[in-house]
Coordinates of C-alpha atoms in Angstrom, one line a residue:
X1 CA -18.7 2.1 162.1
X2 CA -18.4 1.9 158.3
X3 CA -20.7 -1.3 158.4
X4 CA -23.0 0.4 160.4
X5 CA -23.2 3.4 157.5
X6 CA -23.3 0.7 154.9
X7 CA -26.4 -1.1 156.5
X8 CA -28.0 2.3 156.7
X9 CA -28.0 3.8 153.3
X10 CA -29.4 0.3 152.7
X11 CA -31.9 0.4 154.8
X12 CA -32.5 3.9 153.4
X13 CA -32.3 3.3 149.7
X14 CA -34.6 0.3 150.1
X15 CA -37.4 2.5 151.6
X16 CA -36.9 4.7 148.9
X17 CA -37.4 2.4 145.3
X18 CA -38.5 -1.1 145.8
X19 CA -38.6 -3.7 142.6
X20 CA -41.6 -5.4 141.9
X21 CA -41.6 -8.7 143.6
X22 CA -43.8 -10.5 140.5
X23 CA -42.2 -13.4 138.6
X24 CA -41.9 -13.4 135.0
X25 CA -44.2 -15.5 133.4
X26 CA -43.1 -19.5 132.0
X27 CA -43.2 -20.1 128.4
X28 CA -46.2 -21.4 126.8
X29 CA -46.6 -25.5 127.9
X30 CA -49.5 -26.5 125.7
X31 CA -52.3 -25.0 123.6
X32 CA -54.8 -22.6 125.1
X33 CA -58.5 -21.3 124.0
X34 CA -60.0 -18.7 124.9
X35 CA -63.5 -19.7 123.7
X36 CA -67.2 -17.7 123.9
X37 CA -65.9 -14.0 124.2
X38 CA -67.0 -11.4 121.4
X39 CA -62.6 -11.4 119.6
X40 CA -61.7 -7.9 118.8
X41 CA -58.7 -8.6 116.1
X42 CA -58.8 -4.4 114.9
X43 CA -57.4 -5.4 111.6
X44 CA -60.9 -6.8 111.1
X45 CA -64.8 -6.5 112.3
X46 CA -65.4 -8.1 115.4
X47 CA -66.2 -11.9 115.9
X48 CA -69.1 -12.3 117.8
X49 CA -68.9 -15.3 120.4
X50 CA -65.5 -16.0 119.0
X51 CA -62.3 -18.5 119.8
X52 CA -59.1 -17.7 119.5
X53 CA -56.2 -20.3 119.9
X54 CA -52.6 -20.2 120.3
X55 CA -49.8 -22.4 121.3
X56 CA -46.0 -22.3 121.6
X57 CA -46.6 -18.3 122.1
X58 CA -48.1 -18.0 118.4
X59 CA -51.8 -17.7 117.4
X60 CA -53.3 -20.5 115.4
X61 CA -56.2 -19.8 114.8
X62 CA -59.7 -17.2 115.1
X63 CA -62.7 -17.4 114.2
X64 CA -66.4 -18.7 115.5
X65 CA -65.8 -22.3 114.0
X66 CA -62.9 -23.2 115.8
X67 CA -61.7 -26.7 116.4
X68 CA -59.7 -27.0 119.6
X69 CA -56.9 -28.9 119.8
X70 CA -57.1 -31.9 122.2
X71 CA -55.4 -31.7 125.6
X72 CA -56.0 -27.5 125.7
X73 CA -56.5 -25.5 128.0
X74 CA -60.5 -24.0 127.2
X75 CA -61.1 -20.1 129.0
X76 CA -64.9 -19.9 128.8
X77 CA -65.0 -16.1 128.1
X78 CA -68.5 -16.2 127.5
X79 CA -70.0 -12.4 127.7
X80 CA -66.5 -11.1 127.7
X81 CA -64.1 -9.3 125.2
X82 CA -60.9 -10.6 123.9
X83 CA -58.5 -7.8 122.2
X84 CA -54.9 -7.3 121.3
X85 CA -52.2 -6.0 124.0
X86 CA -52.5 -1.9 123.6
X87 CA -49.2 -0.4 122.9
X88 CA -48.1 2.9 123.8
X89 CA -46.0 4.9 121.1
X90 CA -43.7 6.3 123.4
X91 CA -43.1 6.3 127.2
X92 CA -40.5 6.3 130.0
X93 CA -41.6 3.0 131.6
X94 CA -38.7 1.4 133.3
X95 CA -36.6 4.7 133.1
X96 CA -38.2 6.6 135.7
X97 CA -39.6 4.9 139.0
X98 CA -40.1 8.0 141.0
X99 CA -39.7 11.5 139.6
X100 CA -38.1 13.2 142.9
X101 CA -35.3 10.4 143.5
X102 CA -32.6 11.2 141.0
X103 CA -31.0 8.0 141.1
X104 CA -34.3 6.2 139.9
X105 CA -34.5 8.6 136.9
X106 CA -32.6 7.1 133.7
X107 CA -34.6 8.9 131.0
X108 CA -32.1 11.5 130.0
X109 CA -28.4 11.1 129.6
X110 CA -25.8 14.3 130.1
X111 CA -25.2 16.5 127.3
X112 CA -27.2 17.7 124.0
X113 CA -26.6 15.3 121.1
X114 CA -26.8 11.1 122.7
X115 CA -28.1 8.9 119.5
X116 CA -26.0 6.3 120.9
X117 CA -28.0 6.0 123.7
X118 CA -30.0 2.7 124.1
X119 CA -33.0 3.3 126.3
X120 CA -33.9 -0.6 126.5
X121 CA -30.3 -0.7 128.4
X122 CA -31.4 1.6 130.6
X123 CA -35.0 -0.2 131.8
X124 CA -35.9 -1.5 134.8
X125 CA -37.4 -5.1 134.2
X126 CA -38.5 -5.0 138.1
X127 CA -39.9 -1.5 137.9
X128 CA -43.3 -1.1 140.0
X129 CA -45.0 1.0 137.0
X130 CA -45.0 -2.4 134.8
X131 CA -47.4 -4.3 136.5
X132 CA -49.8 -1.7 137.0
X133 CA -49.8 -1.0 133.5
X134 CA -50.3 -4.3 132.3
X135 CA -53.0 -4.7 134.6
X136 CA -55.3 -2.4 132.2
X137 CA -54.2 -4.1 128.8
X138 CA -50.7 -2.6 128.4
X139 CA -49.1 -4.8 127.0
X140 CA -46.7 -3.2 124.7
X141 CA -44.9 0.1 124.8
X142 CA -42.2 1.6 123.1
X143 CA -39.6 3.0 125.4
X144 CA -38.0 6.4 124.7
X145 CA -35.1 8.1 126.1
X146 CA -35.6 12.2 126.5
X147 CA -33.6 15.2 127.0
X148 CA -31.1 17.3 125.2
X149 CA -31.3 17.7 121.2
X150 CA -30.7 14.3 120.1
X151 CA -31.4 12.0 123.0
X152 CA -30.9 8.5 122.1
X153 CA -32.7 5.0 120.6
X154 CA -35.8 4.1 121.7
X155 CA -36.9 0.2 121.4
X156 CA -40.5 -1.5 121.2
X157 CA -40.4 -3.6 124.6
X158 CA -43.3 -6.5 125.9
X159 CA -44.0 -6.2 129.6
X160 CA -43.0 -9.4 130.9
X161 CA -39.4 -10.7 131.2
X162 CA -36.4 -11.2 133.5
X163 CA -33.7 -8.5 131.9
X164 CA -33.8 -6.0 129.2
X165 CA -33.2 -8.7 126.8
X166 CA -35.8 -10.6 127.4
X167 CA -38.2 -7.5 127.1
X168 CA -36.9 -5.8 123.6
X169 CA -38.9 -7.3 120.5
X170 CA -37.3 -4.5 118.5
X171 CA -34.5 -2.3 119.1
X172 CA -33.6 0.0 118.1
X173 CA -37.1 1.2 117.0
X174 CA -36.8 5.4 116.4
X175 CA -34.0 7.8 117.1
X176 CA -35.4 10.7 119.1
X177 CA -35.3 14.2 119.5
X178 CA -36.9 17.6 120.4
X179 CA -36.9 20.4 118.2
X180 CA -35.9 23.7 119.3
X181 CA -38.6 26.7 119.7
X182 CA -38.7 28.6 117.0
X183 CA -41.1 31.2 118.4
X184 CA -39.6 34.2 120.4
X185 CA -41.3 34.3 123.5
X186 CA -42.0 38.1 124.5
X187 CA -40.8 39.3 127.8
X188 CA -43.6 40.2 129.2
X189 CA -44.6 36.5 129.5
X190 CA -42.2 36.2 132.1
X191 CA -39.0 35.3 130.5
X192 CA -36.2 36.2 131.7
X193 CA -34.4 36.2 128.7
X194 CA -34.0 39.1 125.7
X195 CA -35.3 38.2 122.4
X196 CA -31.6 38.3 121.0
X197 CA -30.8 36.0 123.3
X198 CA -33.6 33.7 122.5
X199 CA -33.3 34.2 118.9
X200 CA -29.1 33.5 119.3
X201 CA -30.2 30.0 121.0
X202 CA -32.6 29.0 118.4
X203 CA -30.1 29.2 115.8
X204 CA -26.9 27.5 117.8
X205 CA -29.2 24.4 118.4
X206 CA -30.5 24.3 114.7
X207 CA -26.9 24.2 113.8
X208 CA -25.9 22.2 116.2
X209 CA -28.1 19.6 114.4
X210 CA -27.7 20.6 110.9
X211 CA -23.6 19.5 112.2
X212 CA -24.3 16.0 113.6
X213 CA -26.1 15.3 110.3
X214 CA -23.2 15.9 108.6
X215 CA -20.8 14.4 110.7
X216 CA -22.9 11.2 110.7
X217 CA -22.7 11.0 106.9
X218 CA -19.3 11.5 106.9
X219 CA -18.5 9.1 108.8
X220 CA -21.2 6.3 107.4
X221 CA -19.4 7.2 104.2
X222 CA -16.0 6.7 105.4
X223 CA -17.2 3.2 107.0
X224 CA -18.7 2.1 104.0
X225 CA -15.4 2.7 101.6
X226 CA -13.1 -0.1 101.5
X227 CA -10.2 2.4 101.5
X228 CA -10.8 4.0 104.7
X229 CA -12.7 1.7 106.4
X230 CA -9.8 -0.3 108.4
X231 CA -8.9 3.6 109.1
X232 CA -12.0 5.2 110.2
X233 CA -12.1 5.1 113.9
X234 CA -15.2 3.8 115.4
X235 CA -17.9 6.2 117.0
X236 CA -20.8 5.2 118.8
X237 CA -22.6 8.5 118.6
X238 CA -22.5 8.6 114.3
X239 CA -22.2 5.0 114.6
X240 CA -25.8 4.5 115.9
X241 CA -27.2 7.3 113.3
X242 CA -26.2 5.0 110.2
X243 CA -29.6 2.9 110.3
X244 CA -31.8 6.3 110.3
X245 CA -29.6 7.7 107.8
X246 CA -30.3 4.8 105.6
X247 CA -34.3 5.0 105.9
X248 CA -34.5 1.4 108.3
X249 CA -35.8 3.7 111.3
X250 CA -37.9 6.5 111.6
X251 CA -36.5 10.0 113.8
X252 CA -39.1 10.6 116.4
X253 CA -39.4 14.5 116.6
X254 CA -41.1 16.1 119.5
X255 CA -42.6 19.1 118.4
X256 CA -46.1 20.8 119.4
X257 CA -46.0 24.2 117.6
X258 CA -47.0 24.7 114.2
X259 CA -43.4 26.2 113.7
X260 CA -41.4 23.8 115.0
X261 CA -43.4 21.2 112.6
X262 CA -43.3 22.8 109.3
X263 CA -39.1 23.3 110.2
X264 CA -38.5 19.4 111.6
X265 CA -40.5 18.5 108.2
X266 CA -38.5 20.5 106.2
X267 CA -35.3 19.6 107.5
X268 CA -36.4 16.0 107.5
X269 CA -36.9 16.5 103.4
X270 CA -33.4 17.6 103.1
X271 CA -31.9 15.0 104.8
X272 CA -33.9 12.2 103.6
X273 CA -35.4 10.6 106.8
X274 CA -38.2 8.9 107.6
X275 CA -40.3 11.4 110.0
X276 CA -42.7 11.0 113.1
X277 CA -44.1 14.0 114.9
X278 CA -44.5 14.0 118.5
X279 CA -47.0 16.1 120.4
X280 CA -48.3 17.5 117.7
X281 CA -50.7 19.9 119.1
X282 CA -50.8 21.8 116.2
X283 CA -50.5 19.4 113.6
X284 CA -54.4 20.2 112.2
X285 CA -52.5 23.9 111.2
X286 CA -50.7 21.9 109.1
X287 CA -52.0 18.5 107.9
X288 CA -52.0 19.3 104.1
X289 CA -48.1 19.5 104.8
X290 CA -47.8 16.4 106.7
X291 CA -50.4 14.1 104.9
X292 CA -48.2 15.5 101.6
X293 CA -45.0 14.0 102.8
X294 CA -46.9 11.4 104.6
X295 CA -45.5 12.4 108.2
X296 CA -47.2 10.2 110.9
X297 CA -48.5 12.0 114.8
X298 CA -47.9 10.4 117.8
X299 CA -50.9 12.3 119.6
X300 CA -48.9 12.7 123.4
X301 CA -52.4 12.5 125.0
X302 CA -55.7 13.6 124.9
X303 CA -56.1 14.8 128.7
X304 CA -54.1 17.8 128.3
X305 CA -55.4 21.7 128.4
X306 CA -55.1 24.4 125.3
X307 CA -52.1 25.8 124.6
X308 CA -53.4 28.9 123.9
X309 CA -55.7 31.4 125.7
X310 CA -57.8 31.7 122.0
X311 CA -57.5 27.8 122.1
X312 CA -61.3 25.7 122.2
X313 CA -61.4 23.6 125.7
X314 CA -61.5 20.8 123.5
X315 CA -58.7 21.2 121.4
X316 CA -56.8 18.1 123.2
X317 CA -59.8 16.4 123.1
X318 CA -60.8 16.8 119.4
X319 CA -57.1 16.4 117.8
X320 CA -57.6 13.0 116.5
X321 CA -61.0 13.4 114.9
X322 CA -59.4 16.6 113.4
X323 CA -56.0 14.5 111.7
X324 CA -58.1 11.9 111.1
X325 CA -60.7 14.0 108.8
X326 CA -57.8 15.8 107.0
X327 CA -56.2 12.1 106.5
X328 CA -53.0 12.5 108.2
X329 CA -52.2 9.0 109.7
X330 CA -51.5 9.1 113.5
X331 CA -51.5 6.8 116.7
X332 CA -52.7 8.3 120.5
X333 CA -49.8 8.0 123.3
X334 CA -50.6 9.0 127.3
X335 CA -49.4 12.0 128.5
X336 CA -49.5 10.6 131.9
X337 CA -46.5 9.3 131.7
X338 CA -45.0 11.7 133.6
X339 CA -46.8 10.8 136.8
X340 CA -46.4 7.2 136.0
X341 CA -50.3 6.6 134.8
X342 CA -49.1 4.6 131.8
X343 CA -52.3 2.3 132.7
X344 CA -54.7 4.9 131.5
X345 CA -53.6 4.9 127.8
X346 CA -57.1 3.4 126.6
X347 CA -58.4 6.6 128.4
X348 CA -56.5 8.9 126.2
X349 CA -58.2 7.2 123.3
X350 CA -61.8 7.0 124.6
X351 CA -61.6 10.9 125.3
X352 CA -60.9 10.9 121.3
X353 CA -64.0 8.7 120.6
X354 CA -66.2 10.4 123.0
X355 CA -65.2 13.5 120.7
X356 CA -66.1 12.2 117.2
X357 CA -63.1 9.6 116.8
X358 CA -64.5 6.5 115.4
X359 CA -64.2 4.1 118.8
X360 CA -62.5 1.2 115.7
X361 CA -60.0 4.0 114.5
X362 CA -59.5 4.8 118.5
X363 CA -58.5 1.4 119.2
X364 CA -56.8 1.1 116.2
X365 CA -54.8 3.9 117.3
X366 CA -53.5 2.4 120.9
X367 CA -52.8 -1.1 118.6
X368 CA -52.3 -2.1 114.9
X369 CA -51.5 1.5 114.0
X370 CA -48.5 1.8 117.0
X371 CA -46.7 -1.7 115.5
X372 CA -47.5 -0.4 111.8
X373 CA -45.5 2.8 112.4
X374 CA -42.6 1.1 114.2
X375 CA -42.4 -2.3 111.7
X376 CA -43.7 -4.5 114.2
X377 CA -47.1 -5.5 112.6
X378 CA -46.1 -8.7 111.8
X379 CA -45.9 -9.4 115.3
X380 CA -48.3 -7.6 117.1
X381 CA -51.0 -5.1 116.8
X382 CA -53.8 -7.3 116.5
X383 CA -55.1 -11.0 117.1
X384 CA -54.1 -12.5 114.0
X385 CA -52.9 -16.3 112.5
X386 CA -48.9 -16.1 113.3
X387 CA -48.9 -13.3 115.0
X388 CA -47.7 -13.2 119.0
X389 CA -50.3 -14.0 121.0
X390 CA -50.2 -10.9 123.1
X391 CA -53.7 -10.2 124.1
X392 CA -56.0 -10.1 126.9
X393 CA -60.0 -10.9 127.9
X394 CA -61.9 -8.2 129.5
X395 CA -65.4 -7.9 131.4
X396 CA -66.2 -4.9 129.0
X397 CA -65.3 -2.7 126.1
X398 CA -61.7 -1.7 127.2
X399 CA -62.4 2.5 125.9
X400 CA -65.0 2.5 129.6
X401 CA -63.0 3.1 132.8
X402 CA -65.5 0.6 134.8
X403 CA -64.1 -2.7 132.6
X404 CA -61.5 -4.9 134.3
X405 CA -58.9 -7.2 132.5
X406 CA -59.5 -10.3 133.6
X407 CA -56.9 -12.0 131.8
X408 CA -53.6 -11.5 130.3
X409 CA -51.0 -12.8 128.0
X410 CA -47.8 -11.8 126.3
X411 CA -46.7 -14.6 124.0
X412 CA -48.8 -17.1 125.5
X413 CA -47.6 -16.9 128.8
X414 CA -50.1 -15.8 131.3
X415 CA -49.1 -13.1 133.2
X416 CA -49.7 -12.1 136.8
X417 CA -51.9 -9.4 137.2
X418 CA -51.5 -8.3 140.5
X419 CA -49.7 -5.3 141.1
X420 CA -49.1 -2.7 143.8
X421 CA -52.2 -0.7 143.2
X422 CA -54.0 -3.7 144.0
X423 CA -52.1 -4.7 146.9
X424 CA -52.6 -0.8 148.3
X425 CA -56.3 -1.2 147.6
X426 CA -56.1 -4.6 149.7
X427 CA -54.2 -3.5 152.5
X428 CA -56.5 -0.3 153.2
X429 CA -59.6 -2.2 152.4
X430 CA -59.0 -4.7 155.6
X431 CA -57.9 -1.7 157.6
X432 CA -61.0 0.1 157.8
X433 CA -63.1 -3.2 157.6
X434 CA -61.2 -4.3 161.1
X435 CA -62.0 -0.8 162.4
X436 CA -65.4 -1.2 161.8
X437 CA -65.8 -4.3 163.3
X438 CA -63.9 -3.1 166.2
X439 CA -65.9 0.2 166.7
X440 CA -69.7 -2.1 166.5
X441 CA -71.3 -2.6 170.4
X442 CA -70.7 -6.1 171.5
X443 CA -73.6 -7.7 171.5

């Protein structure tokens, strides 16, 4: 009887979240070129029937007067595009597989302040939302844990790799949280709550934060004296606060209102911390502020709706030509994320250049700019001499939902582009072409 009930919830668990069945890519054996295509590199103008060359996982060398090494592997990418892996500023990839089954959800951990949470730890390398993503030039992404005040480290992860480890190129990347609401929301809107009560809530969770900043210096200055420091217990909440605290990583706020920005910026000025906004709906109230103390937007998406009934339709759409006229710096994310449509983060950014973004500055925004903010530019970002050769060749510019990636690869290694989109597509594809044939009159 009690195997019987084992084999079951099994069986029934199985059904439920299946890992992708893809194998990680081998290392680089010998020098590739990917010769012919028109070589986006972003951190310069495009090369026109370009090359682009890397071996051993490392790019050796671009331009349109290439030698290629003997014994390479030549891609004739003749009439195609070659650009950099995109990389998306913040998502839950690997931490949520699918939203309704709890115990596929590891985005959030228990409880309001987590900065020792490690949100690479918590990944799924075998998740089914990785492929698909990679399948549209993905590449990159920086993985962010959510929930409560404080909720954890986030980590800049390639999409290709047998464990966590093998992921991470940089961890941990951000510490991340959401700033309370400062606005009283009147009760007519439908909350069930008084304004007191509201107003009481706002201020426990401002102090509540106010608190672990001071606890965390306390105790970075109490590990950092040689008097106490064989005596100061160890703490892995304040512990994992001591590398934002000394300026090495930024704090990732999520904030949308203009109150809630101008209050994260000035509490960021008083505790001397590097500061990103997230969201950032209504940063453009406040760019003079933000360009001032030179606080960086993660845009979370162009395809969302107005916030406000006064609001125009296109106030999602026109957010980045907006920050980038007043000259606030600022990448584009996906809002998608939620529903798992990672793979349409190039979207989010040709929404922003079909609305008066530069289409350069909007790829710039989904590449270079995303491993600038997070101090990975060295690595990736764009296709440059001794960088990673994480890039991909497509059959069209990559902003236009028709263009297919034809090619991938994340450190040289050629990845499998297959995914279960794909396989979906196949399967149903053959069904109704077998009931086609099936339904025609015998001749």
């Amino acid at each position: 009887m009690t195997l019987l009930v084992v084999c079951l919830l099994c069986v029934l668990c199985d059904s439920v979240v299946q890992a992708s069945d893809q194998i990680p890519s081998p290392p680089q054996s010998r020098p590739i070129a990917i010769v012919g295509g028109d070589v986006f590199p972003v951190d310069g103008p495009p090369i026109p029937g370009g090359t682009v060359v890397f071996d051993k996982g490392k790019i050796i060398d671009v331009g349109r007067t290439v030698k290629v090494p003997e014994g390479a592997e030549t891609i004739d990418a003749k009439g195609k595009r070659v650009y950099p892996g995109l990389f998306d500023p913040a998502s839950d990839l690997g931490l949520v597989e699918i939203n309704l089954v709890r115990q596929s959800v590891d985005s959030s951990e228990t409880g309001a302040i987590n900065p020792n949470v490690r949100a690479e730890k918590a990944m799924n390398p075998d998740s089914e939302h990785i492929p698909v993503a990679r399948s549209n030039g993905v590449l990159l992404s920086v993985v962010a844990p959510e929930g409560g005040v404080i909720s954890g480290s986030s980590a800049v992860v390639q999409l290709d790799g047998w464990t966590w480890e093998d992921l991470t190129l940089k961890s941990p990347a951000a510490i991340h949280m959401t700033w309370p609401t400062m606005r009283v929301v009147p009760r007519r809107f439908g909350t069930p709550e008084p304004d007191a009560e509201q107003t009481k809530r706002r201020d426990e969770q401002l102090e509540q934060i106010r608190k672990t900043f001071d606890d965390a210096r306390a105790y970075k200055a109490a590990r950092e004296s040689d008097a106490s420091k064989a005596s100061a217990p160890f703490d892995s909440r304040w512990d994992a606060m001591i590398p934002l605290l000394d300026g090495t990583i930024p704090l990732v706020v999520n904030a949308n209102d203009v109150l809630q920005i101008q209050s994260a910026v000035a509490f960021a000025q008083r505790e001397k911390v590097r500061l990103i906004i997230a969201g950032g709906y209504d940063a453009p109230m406040c760019a003079e502020l933000l360009k001032k103390h030179d606080v960086p937007v993660i845009i979370a998406g162009t395809h969302r709706l107005p916030q406000r009934r006064g609001d125009a339709y296109d106030a999602a759409f026109t957010l980045p030509r907006r920050l980038s006229e007043a000259g606030v710096k600022f990448v584009i994310g996906s809002i998608d994320r939620f529903n798992g449509n990672y793979r349409n983060l190039p979207y989010n950014a040709a929404t922003a250049a079909a609305y008066g973004l530069p289409p350069n500055e909007a790829l710039a925004a989904i590449t270079l700019r995303v491993a600038e903010l997070y101090g990975v530019a060295d690595r990736v970002g764009s296709i440059t001499i001794g960088k990673d050769a994480t890039l991909f060749i497509a059959d069209g510019d990559i902003l236009e939902v028709p263009t297919h990636v034809e090619a991938a690869f994340i450190q040289g290694r050629k990845i499998d582009l297959s995914d279960k989109q794909k396989q979906l597509y196949n399967k149903y594809r053959q069904k109704y072409e077998q009931q086609k044939t099936a339904q025609e009159p015998k001749k």
